[in-house]
PDB file of C-alpha atoms in Angstrom:
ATOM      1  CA  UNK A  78     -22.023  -6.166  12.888  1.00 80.00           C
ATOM      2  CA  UNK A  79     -25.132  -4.405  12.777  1.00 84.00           C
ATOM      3  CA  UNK A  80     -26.417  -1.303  10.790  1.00 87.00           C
ATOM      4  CA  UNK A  81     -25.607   1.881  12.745  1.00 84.00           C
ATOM      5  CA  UNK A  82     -29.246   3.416  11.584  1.00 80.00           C
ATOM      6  CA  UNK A  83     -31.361   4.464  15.182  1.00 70.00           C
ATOM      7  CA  UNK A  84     -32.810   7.679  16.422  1.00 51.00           C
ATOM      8  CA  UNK A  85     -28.777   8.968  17.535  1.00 39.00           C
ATOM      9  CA  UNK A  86     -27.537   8.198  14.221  1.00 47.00           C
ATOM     10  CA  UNK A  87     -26.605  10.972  11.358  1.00 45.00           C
ATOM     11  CA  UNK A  88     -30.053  11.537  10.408  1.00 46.00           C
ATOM     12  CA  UNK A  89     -33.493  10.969  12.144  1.00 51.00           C
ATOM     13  CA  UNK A  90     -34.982   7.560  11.921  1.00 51.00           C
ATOM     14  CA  UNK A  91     -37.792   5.759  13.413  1.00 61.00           C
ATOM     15  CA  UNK A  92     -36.910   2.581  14.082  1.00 70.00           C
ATOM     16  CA  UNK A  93     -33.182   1.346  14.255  1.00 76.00           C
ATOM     17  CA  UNK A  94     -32.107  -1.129  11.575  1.00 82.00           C
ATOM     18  CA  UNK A  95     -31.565  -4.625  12.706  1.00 79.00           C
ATOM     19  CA  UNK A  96     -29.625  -5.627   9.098  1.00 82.00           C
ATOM     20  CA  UNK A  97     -26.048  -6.208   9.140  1.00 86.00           C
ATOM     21  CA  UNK A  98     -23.565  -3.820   8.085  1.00 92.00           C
ATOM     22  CA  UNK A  99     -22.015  -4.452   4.710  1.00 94.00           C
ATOM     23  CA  UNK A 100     -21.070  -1.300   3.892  1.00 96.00           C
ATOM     24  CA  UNK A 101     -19.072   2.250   5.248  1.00 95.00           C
ATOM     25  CA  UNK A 102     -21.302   5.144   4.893  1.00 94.00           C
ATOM     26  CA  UNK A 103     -18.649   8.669   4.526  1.00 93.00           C
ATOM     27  CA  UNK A 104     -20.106  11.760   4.447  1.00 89.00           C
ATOM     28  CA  UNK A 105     -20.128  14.825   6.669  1.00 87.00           C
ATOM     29  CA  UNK A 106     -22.486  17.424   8.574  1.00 84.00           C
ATOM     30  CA  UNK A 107     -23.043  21.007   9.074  1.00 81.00           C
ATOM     31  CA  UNK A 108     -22.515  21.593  12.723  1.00 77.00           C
ATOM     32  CA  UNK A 109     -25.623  24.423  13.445  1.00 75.00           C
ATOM     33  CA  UNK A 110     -23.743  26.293  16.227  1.00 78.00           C
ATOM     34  CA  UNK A 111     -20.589  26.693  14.036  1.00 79.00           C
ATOM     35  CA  UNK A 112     -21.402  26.429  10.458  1.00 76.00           C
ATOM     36  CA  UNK A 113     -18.688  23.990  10.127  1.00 84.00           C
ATOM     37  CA  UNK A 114     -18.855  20.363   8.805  1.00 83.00           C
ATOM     38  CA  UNK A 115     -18.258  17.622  10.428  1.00 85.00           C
ATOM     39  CA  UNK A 116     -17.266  14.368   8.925  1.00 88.00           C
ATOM     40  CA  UNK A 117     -18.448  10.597   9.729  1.00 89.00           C
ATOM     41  CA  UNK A 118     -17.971   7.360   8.940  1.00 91.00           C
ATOM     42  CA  UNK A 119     -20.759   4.753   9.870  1.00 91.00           C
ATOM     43  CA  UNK A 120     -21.509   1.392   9.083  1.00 93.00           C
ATOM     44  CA  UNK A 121     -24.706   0.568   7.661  1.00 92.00           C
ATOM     45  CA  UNK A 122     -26.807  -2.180   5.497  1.00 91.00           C
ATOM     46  CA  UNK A 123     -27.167  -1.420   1.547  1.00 91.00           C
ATOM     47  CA  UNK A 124     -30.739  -0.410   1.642  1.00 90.00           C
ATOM     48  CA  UNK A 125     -30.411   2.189   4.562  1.00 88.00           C
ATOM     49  CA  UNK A 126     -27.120   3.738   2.985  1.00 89.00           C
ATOM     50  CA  UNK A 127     -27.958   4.183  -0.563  1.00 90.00           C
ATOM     51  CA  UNK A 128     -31.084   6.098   1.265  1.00 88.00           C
ATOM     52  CA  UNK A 129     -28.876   8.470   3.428  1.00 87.00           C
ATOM     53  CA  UNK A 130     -26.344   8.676   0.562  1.00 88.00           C
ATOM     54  CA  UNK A 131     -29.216  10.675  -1.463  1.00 89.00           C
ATOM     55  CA  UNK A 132     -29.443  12.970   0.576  1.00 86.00           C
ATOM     56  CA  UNK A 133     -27.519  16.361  -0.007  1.00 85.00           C
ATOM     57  CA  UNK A 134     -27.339  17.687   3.186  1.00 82.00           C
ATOM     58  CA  UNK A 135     -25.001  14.775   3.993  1.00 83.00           C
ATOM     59  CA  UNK A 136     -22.775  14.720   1.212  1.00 85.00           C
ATOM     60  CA  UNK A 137     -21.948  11.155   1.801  1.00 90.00           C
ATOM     61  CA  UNK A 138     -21.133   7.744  -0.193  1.00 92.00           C
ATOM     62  CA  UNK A 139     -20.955   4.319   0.332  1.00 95.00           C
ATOM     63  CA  UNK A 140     -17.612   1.916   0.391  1.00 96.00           C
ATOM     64  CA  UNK A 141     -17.584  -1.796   0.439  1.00 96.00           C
ATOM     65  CA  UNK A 142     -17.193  -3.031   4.134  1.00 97.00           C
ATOM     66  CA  UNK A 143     -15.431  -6.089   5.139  1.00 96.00           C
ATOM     67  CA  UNK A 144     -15.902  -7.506   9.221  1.00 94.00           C
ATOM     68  CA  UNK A 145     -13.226 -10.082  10.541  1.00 94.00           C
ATOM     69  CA  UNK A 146     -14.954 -12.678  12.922  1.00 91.00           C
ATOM     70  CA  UNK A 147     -12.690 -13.757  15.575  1.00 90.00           C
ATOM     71  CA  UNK A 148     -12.977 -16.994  17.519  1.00 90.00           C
ATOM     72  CA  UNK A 149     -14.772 -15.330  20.407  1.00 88.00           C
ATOM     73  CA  UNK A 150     -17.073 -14.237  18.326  1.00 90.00           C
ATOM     74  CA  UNK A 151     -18.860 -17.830  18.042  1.00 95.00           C
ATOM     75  CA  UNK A 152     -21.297 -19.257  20.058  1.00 94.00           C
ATOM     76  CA  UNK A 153     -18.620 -22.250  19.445  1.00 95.00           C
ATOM     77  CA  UNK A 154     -16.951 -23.729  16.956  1.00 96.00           C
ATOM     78  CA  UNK A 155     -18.498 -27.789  16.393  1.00 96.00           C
ATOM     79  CA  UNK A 156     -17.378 -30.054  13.627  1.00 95.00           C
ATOM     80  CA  UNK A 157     -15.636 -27.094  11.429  1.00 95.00           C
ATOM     81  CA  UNK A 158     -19.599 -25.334  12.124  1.00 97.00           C
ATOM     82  CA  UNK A 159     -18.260 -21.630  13.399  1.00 97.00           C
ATOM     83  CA  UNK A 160     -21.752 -21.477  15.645  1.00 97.00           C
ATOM     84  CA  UNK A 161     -23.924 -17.884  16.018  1.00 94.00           C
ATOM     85  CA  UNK A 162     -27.423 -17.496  17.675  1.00 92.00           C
ATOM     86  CA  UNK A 163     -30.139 -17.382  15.390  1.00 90.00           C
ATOM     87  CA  UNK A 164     -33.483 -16.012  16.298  1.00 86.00           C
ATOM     88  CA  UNK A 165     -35.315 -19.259  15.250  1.00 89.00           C
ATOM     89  CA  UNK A 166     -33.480 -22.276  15.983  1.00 91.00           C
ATOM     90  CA  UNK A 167     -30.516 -22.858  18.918  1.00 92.00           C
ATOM     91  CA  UNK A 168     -27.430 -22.080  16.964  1.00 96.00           C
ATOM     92  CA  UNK A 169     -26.792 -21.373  13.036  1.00 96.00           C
ATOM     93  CA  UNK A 170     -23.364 -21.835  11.176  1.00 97.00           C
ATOM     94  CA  UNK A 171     -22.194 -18.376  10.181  1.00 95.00           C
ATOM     95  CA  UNK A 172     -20.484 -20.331   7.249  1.00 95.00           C
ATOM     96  CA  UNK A 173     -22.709 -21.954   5.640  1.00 95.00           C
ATOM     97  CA  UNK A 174     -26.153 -20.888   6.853  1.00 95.00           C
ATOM     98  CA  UNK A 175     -27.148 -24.550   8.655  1.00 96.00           C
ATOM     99  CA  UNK A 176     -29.572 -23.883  11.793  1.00 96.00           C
ATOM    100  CA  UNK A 177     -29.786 -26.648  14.567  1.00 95.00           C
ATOM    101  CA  UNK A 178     -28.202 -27.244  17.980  1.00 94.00           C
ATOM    102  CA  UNK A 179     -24.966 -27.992  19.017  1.00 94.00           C
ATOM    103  CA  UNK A 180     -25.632 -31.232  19.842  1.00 95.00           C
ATOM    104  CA  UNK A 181     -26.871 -32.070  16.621  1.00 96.00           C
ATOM    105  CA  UNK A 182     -23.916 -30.184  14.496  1.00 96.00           C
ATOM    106  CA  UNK A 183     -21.386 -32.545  16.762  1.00 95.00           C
ATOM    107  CA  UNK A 184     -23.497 -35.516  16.426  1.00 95.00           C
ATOM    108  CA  UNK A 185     -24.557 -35.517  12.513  1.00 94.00           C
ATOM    109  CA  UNK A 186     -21.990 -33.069  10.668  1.00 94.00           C
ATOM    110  CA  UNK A 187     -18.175 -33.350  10.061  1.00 93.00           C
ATOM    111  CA  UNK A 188     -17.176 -30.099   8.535  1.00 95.00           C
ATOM    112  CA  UNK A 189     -18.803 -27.353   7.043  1.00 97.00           C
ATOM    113  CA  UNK A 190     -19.245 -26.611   3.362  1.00 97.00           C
ATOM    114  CA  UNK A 191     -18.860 -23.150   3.913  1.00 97.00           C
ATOM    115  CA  UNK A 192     -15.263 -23.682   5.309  1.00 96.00           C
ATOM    116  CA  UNK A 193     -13.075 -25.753   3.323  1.00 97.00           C
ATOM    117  CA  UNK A 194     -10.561 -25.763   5.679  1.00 96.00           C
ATOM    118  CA  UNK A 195     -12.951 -27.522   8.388  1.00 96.00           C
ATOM    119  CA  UNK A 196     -13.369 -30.413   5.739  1.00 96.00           C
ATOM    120  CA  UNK A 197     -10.584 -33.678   6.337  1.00 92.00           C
ATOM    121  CA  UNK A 198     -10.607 -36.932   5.341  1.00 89.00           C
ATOM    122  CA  UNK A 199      -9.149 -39.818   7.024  1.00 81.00           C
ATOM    123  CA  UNK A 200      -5.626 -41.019   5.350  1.00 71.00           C
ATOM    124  CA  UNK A 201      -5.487 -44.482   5.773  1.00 63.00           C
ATOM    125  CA  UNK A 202      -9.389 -45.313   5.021  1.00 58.00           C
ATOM    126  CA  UNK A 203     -10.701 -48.673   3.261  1.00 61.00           C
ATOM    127  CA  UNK A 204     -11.047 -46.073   0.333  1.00 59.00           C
ATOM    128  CA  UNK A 205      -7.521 -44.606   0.240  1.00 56.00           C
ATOM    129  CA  UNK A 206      -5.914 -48.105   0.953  1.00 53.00           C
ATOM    130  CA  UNK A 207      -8.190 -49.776  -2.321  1.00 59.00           C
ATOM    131  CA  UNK A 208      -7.194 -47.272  -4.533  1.00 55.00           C
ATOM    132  CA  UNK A 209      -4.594 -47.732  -7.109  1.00 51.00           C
ATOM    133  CA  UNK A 210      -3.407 -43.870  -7.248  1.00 55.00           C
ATOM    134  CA  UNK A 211      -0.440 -42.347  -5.427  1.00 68.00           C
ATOM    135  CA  UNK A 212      -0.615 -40.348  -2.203  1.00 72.00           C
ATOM    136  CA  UNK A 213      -1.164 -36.816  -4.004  1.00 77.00           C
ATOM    137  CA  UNK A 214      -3.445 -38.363  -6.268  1.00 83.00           C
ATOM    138  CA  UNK A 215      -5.393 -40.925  -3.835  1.00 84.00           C
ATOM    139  CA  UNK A 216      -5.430 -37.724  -0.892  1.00 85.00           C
ATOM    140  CA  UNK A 217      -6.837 -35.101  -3.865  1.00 90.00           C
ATOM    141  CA  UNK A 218      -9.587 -37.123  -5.306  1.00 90.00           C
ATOM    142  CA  UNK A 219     -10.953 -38.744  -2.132  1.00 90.00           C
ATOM    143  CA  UNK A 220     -11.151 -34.957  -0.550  1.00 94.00           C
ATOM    144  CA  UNK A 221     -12.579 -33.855  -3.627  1.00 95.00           C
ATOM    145  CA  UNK A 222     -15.028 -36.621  -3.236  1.00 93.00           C
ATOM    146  CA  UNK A 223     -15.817 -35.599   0.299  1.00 94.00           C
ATOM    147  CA  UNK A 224     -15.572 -32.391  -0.013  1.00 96.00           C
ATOM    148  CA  UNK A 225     -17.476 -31.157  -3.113  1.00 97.00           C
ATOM    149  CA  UNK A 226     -19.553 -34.519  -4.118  1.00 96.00           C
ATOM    150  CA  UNK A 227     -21.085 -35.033  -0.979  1.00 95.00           C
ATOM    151  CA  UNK A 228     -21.086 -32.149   0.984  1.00 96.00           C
ATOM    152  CA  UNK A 229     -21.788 -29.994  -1.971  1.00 96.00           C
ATOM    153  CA  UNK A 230     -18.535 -27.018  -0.979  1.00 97.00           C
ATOM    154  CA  UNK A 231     -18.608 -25.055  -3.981  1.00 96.00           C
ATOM    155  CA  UNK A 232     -14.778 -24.971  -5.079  1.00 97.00           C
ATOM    156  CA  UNK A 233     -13.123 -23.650  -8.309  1.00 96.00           C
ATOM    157  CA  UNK A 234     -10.351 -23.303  -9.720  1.00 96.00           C
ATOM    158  CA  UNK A 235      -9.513 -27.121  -9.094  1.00 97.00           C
ATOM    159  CA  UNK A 236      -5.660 -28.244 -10.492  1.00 95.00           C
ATOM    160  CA  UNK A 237      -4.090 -31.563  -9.240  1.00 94.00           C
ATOM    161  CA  UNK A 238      -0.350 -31.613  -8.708  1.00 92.00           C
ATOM    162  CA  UNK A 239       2.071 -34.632  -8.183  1.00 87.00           C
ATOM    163  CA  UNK A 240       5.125 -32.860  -7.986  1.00 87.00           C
ATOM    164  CA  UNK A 241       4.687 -30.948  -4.544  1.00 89.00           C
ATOM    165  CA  UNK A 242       6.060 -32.142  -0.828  1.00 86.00           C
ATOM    166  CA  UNK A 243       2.998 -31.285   1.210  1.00 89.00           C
ATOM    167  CA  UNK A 244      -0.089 -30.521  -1.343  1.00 93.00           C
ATOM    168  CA  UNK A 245      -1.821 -32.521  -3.892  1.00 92.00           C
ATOM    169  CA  UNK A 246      -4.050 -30.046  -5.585  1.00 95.00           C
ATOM    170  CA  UNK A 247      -4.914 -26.284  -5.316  1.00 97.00           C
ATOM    171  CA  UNK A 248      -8.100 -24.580  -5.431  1.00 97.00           C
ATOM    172  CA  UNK A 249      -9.951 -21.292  -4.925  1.00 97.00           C
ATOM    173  CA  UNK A 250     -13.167 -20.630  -2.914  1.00 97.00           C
ATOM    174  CA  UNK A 251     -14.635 -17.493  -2.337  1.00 92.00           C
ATOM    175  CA  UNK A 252     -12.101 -15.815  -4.401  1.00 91.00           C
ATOM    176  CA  UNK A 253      -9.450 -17.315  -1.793  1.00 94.00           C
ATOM    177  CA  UNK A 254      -6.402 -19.429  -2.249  1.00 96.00           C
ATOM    178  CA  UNK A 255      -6.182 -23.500  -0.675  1.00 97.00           C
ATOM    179  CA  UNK A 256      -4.397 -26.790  -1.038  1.00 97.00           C
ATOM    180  CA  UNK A 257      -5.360 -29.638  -0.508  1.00 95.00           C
ATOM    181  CA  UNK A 258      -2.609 -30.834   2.330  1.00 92.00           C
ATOM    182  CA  UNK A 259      -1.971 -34.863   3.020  1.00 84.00           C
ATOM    183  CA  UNK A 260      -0.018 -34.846   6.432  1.00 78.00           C
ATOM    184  CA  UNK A 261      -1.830 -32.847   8.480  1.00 78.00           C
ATOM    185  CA  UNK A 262      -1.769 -34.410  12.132  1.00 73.00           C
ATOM    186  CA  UNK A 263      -3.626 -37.376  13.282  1.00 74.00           C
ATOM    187  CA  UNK A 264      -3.318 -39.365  10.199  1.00 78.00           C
ATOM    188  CA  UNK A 265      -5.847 -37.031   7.875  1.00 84.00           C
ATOM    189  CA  UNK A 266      -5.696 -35.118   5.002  1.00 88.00           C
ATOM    190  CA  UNK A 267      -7.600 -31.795   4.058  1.00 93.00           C
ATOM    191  CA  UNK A 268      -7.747 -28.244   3.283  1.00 95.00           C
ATOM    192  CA  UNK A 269      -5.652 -25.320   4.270  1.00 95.00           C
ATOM    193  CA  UNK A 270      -5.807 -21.686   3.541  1.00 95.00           C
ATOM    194  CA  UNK A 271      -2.747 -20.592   1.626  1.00 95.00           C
ATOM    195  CA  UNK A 272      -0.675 -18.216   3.579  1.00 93.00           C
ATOM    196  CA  UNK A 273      -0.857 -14.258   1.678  1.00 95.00           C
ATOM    197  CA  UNK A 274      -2.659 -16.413  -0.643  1.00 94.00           C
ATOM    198  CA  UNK A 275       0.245 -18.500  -1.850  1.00 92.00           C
ATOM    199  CA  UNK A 276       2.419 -15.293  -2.319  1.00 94.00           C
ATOM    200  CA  UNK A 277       5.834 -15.014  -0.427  1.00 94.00           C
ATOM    201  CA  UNK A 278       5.504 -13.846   2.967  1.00 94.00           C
ATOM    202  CA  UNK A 279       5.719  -9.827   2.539  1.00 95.00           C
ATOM    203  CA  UNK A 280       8.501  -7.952   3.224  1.00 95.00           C
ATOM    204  CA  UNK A 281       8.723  -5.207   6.401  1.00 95.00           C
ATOM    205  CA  UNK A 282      10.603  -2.356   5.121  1.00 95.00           C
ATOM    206  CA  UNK A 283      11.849  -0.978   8.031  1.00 94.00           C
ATOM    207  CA  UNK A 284      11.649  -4.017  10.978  1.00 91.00           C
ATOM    208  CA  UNK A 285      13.555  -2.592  13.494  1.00 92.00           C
ATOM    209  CA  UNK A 286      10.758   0.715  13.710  1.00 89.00           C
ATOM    210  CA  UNK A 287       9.286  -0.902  17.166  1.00 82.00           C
ATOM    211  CA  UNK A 288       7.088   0.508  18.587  1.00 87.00           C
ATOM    212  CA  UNK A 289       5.379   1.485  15.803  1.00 92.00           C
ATOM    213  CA  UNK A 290       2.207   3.760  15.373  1.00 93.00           C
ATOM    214  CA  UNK A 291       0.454   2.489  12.166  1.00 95.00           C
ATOM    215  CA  UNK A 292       1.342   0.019   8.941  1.00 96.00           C
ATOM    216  CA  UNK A 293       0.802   0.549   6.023  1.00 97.00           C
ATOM    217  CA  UNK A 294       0.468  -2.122   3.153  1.00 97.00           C
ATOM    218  CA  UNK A 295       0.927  -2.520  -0.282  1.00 96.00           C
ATOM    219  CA  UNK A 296      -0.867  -5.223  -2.066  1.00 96.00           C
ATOM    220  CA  UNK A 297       0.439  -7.408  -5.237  1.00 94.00           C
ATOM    221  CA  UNK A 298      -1.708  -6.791  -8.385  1.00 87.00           C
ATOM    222  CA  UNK A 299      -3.300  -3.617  -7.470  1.00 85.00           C
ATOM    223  CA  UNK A 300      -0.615  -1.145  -9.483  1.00 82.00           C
ATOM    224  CA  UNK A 301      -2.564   0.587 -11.940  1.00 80.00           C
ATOM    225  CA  UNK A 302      -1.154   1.573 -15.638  1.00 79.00           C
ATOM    226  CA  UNK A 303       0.223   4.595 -14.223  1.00 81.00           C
ATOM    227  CA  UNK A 304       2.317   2.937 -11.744  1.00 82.00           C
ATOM    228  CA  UNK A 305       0.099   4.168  -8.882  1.00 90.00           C
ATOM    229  CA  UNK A 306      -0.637   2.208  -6.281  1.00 93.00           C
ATOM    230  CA  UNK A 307      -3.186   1.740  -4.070  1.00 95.00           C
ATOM    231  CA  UNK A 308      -2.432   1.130   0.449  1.00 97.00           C
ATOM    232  CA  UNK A 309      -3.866   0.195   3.412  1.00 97.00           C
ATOM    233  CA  UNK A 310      -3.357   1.609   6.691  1.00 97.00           C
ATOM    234  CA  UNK A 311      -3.671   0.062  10.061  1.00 96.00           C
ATOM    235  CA  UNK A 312      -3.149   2.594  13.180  1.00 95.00           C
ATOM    236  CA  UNK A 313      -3.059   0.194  16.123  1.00 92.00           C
ATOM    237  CA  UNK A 314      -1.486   3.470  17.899  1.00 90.00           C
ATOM    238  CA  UNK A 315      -4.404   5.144  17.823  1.00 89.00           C
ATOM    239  CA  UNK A 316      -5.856   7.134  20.522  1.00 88.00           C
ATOM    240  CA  UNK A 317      -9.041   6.471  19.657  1.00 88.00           C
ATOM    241  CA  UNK A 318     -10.230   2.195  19.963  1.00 88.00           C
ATOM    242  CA  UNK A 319     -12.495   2.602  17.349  1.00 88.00           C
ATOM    243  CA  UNK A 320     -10.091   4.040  14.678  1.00 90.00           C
ATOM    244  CA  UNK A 321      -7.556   1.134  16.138  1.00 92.00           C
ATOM    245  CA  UNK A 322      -9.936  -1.738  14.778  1.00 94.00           C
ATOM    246  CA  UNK A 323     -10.582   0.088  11.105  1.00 95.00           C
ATOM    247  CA  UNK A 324      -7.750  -0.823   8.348  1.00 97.00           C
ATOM    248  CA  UNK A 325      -8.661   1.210   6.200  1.00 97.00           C
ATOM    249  CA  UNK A 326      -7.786   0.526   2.321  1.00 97.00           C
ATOM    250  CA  UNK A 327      -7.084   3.677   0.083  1.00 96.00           C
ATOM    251  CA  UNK A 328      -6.782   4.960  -3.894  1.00 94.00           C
ATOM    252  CA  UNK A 329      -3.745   6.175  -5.149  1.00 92.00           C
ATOM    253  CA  UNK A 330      -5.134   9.565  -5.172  1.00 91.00           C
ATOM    254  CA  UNK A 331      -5.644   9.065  -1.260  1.00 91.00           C
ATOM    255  CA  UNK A 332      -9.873   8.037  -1.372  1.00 93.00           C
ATOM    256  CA  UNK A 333     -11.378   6.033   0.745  1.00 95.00           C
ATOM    257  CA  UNK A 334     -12.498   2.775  -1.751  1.00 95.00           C
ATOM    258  CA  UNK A 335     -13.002  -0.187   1.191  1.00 97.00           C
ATOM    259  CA  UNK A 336     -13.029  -0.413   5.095  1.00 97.00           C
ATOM    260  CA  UNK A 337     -12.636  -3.734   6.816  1.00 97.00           C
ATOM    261  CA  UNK A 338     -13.291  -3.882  10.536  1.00 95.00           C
ATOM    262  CA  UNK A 339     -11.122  -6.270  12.897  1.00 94.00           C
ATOM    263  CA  UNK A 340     -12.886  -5.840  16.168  1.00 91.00           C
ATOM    264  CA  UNK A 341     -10.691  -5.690  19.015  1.00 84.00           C
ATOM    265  CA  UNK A 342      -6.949  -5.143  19.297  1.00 79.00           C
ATOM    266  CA  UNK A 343      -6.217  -8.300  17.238  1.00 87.00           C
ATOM    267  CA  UNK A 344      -2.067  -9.843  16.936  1.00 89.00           C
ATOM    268  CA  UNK A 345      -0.040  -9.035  13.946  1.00 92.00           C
ATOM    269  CA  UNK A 346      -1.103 -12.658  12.368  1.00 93.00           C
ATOM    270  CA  UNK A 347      -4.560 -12.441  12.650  1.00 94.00           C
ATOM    271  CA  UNK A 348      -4.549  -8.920  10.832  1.00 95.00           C
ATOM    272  CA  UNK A 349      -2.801  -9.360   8.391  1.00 95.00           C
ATOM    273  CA  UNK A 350      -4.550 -12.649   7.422  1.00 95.00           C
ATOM    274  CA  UNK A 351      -7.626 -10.427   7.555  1.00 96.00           C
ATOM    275  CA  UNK A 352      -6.372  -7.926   5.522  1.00 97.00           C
ATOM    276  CA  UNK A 353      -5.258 -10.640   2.804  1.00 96.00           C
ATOM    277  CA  UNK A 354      -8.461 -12.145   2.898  1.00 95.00           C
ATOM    278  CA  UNK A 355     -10.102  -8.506   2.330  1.00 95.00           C
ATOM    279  CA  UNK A 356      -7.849  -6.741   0.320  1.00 96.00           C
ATOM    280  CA  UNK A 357      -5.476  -9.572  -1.717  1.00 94.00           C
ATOM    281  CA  UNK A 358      -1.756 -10.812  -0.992  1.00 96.00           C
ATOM    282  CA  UNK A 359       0.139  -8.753   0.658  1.00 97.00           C
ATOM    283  CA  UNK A 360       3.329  -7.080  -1.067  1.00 96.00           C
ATOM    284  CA  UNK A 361       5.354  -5.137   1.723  1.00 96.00           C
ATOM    285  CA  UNK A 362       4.642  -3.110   4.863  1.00 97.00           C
ATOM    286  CA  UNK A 363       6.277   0.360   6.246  1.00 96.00           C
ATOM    287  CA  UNK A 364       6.119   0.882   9.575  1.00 96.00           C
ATOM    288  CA  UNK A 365       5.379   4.563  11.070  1.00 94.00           C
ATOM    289  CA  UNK A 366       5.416   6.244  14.014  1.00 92.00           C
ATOM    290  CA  UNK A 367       3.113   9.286  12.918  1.00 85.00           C
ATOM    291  CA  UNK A 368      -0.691   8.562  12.383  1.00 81.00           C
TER     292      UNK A 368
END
């Protein structure tokens, strides 16, 4: 997503910005026929919005801004590589920043370091077979070796378990929750993304509101020592398809403190996976008619 900064912007500019968006630039203007102000919300790179923040005319302020890349967004997706065009080479991974063709990603990479969750390991290899460790234990290290030894994925958090059905060790990565899963189909083992980051799955307050105008969300961890708690709202309803693809994540007090973007009219699943991945596991939803 690009930085909204061109000529038809808020302000004059020269050139537009060709940096990407990383954060939600609020503020409002004074309309000159009417005297009245008129409030915006554009998304911009750092440099431009800390520059259009200063200025009072605008009254305006920056919030973090988080974009959800759907499928169609790629190029294609090669070897775990989620492929976007790069001004400089064929294709570059958006994950992990690799440049090269498509070819060459199918040909001379199998999974992306950027992506744990592109990263498996065959289950039955010389390796697995030799060693003298049990499933969890054999599947954990031998990812582990794959994973973070040779293709250098940056994991943390690392703890091994023995006890557990499907997993055989947990980890975080990019402040995000995995396991390390040994039966995943066609005899492999490898990394999943932990659904509401290993949380139980939230809980709809009022289900049987359909259809429904807007969620909102509530988010584990977030209460503060008052017992306040910070939402989220998503307005699918919306009249206008802009405001449908903004979830919008609020104070307490009813600020503005993030945005994340989720372009296009994406299924319940995908947005709320989004919004976990922005915002932190989900708590409960309430459904609402009104916007």
């Amino acid at each position: 997503m690009r930085c909204s900064t061109d000529p038809s912007s808020i302000a004059p500019a020269d050139d537009p910005c060709d940096g990407d968006a990383t954060h939600m630039l609020l503020g409002s203007t004074r309309d000159s026929e009417t005297g009245k102000r008129e409030s915006f919300m554009d998304p911009v790179c750092k440099p431009c919005g800390e520059s259009y923040a200063r200025r009072p005319a605008l009254k305006a302020r920056l919030v973090p801004l988080h974009v959800h890349m759907p499928e169609s967004a790629f190029i294609e997706i090669v070897e775990g590589h989620r492929l976007v065009k790069d001004p400089e080479h064929e294709a570059r991974c958006f994950d992990c920043g690799t440049t090269g063709s498509p070819t060459w990603f199918r040909f001379q990479t199998n999974g992306c370091s950027g992506r744990p969750e592109s990263i498996t390991v065959l289950r039955y290899s010389r390796d697995f077979l030799r060693s003298g460790l049990d499933r969890s234990e054999k599947s954990a290290r031998l990812w582990w070796d794959y994973a973070v030894d040779f293709l250098h994925t940056h994991v943390e958090d690392w703890r091994v378990v023995t006890d557990h059905a499907e997993f055989s060790a947990y980890f975080t990565f990019r402040d995000r929750e995995y396991a390390v899963k040994y039966n995943l189909l066609d005899f492999r083992f490898g990394a999943v993304k932990l659904t509401n980051r290993g949380r139980p799955e939230p809980e709809i307050i009022n289900p049987e509101l359909d259809p429904y105008n807007q969620a909102v969300f509530y988010f584990h961890g977030r209460m503060t020592d008052s017992g306040a708690e910070p939402f989220a709202t998503w307005t699918p309803g919306h009249p206008n398809v802009t405001d449908r693809e903004l979830v919008i994540l609020y104070t307490p007090e009813g600020g503005i403190s993030e945005v994340l973007r989720v372009p296009g009219l994406r299924g319940w699943a995908e947005t709320t996976e989004a919004i976990c991945d922005a915002f932190g596991p989900i708590s409960r939803v309430k459904l609402q008619t009104r916007i």
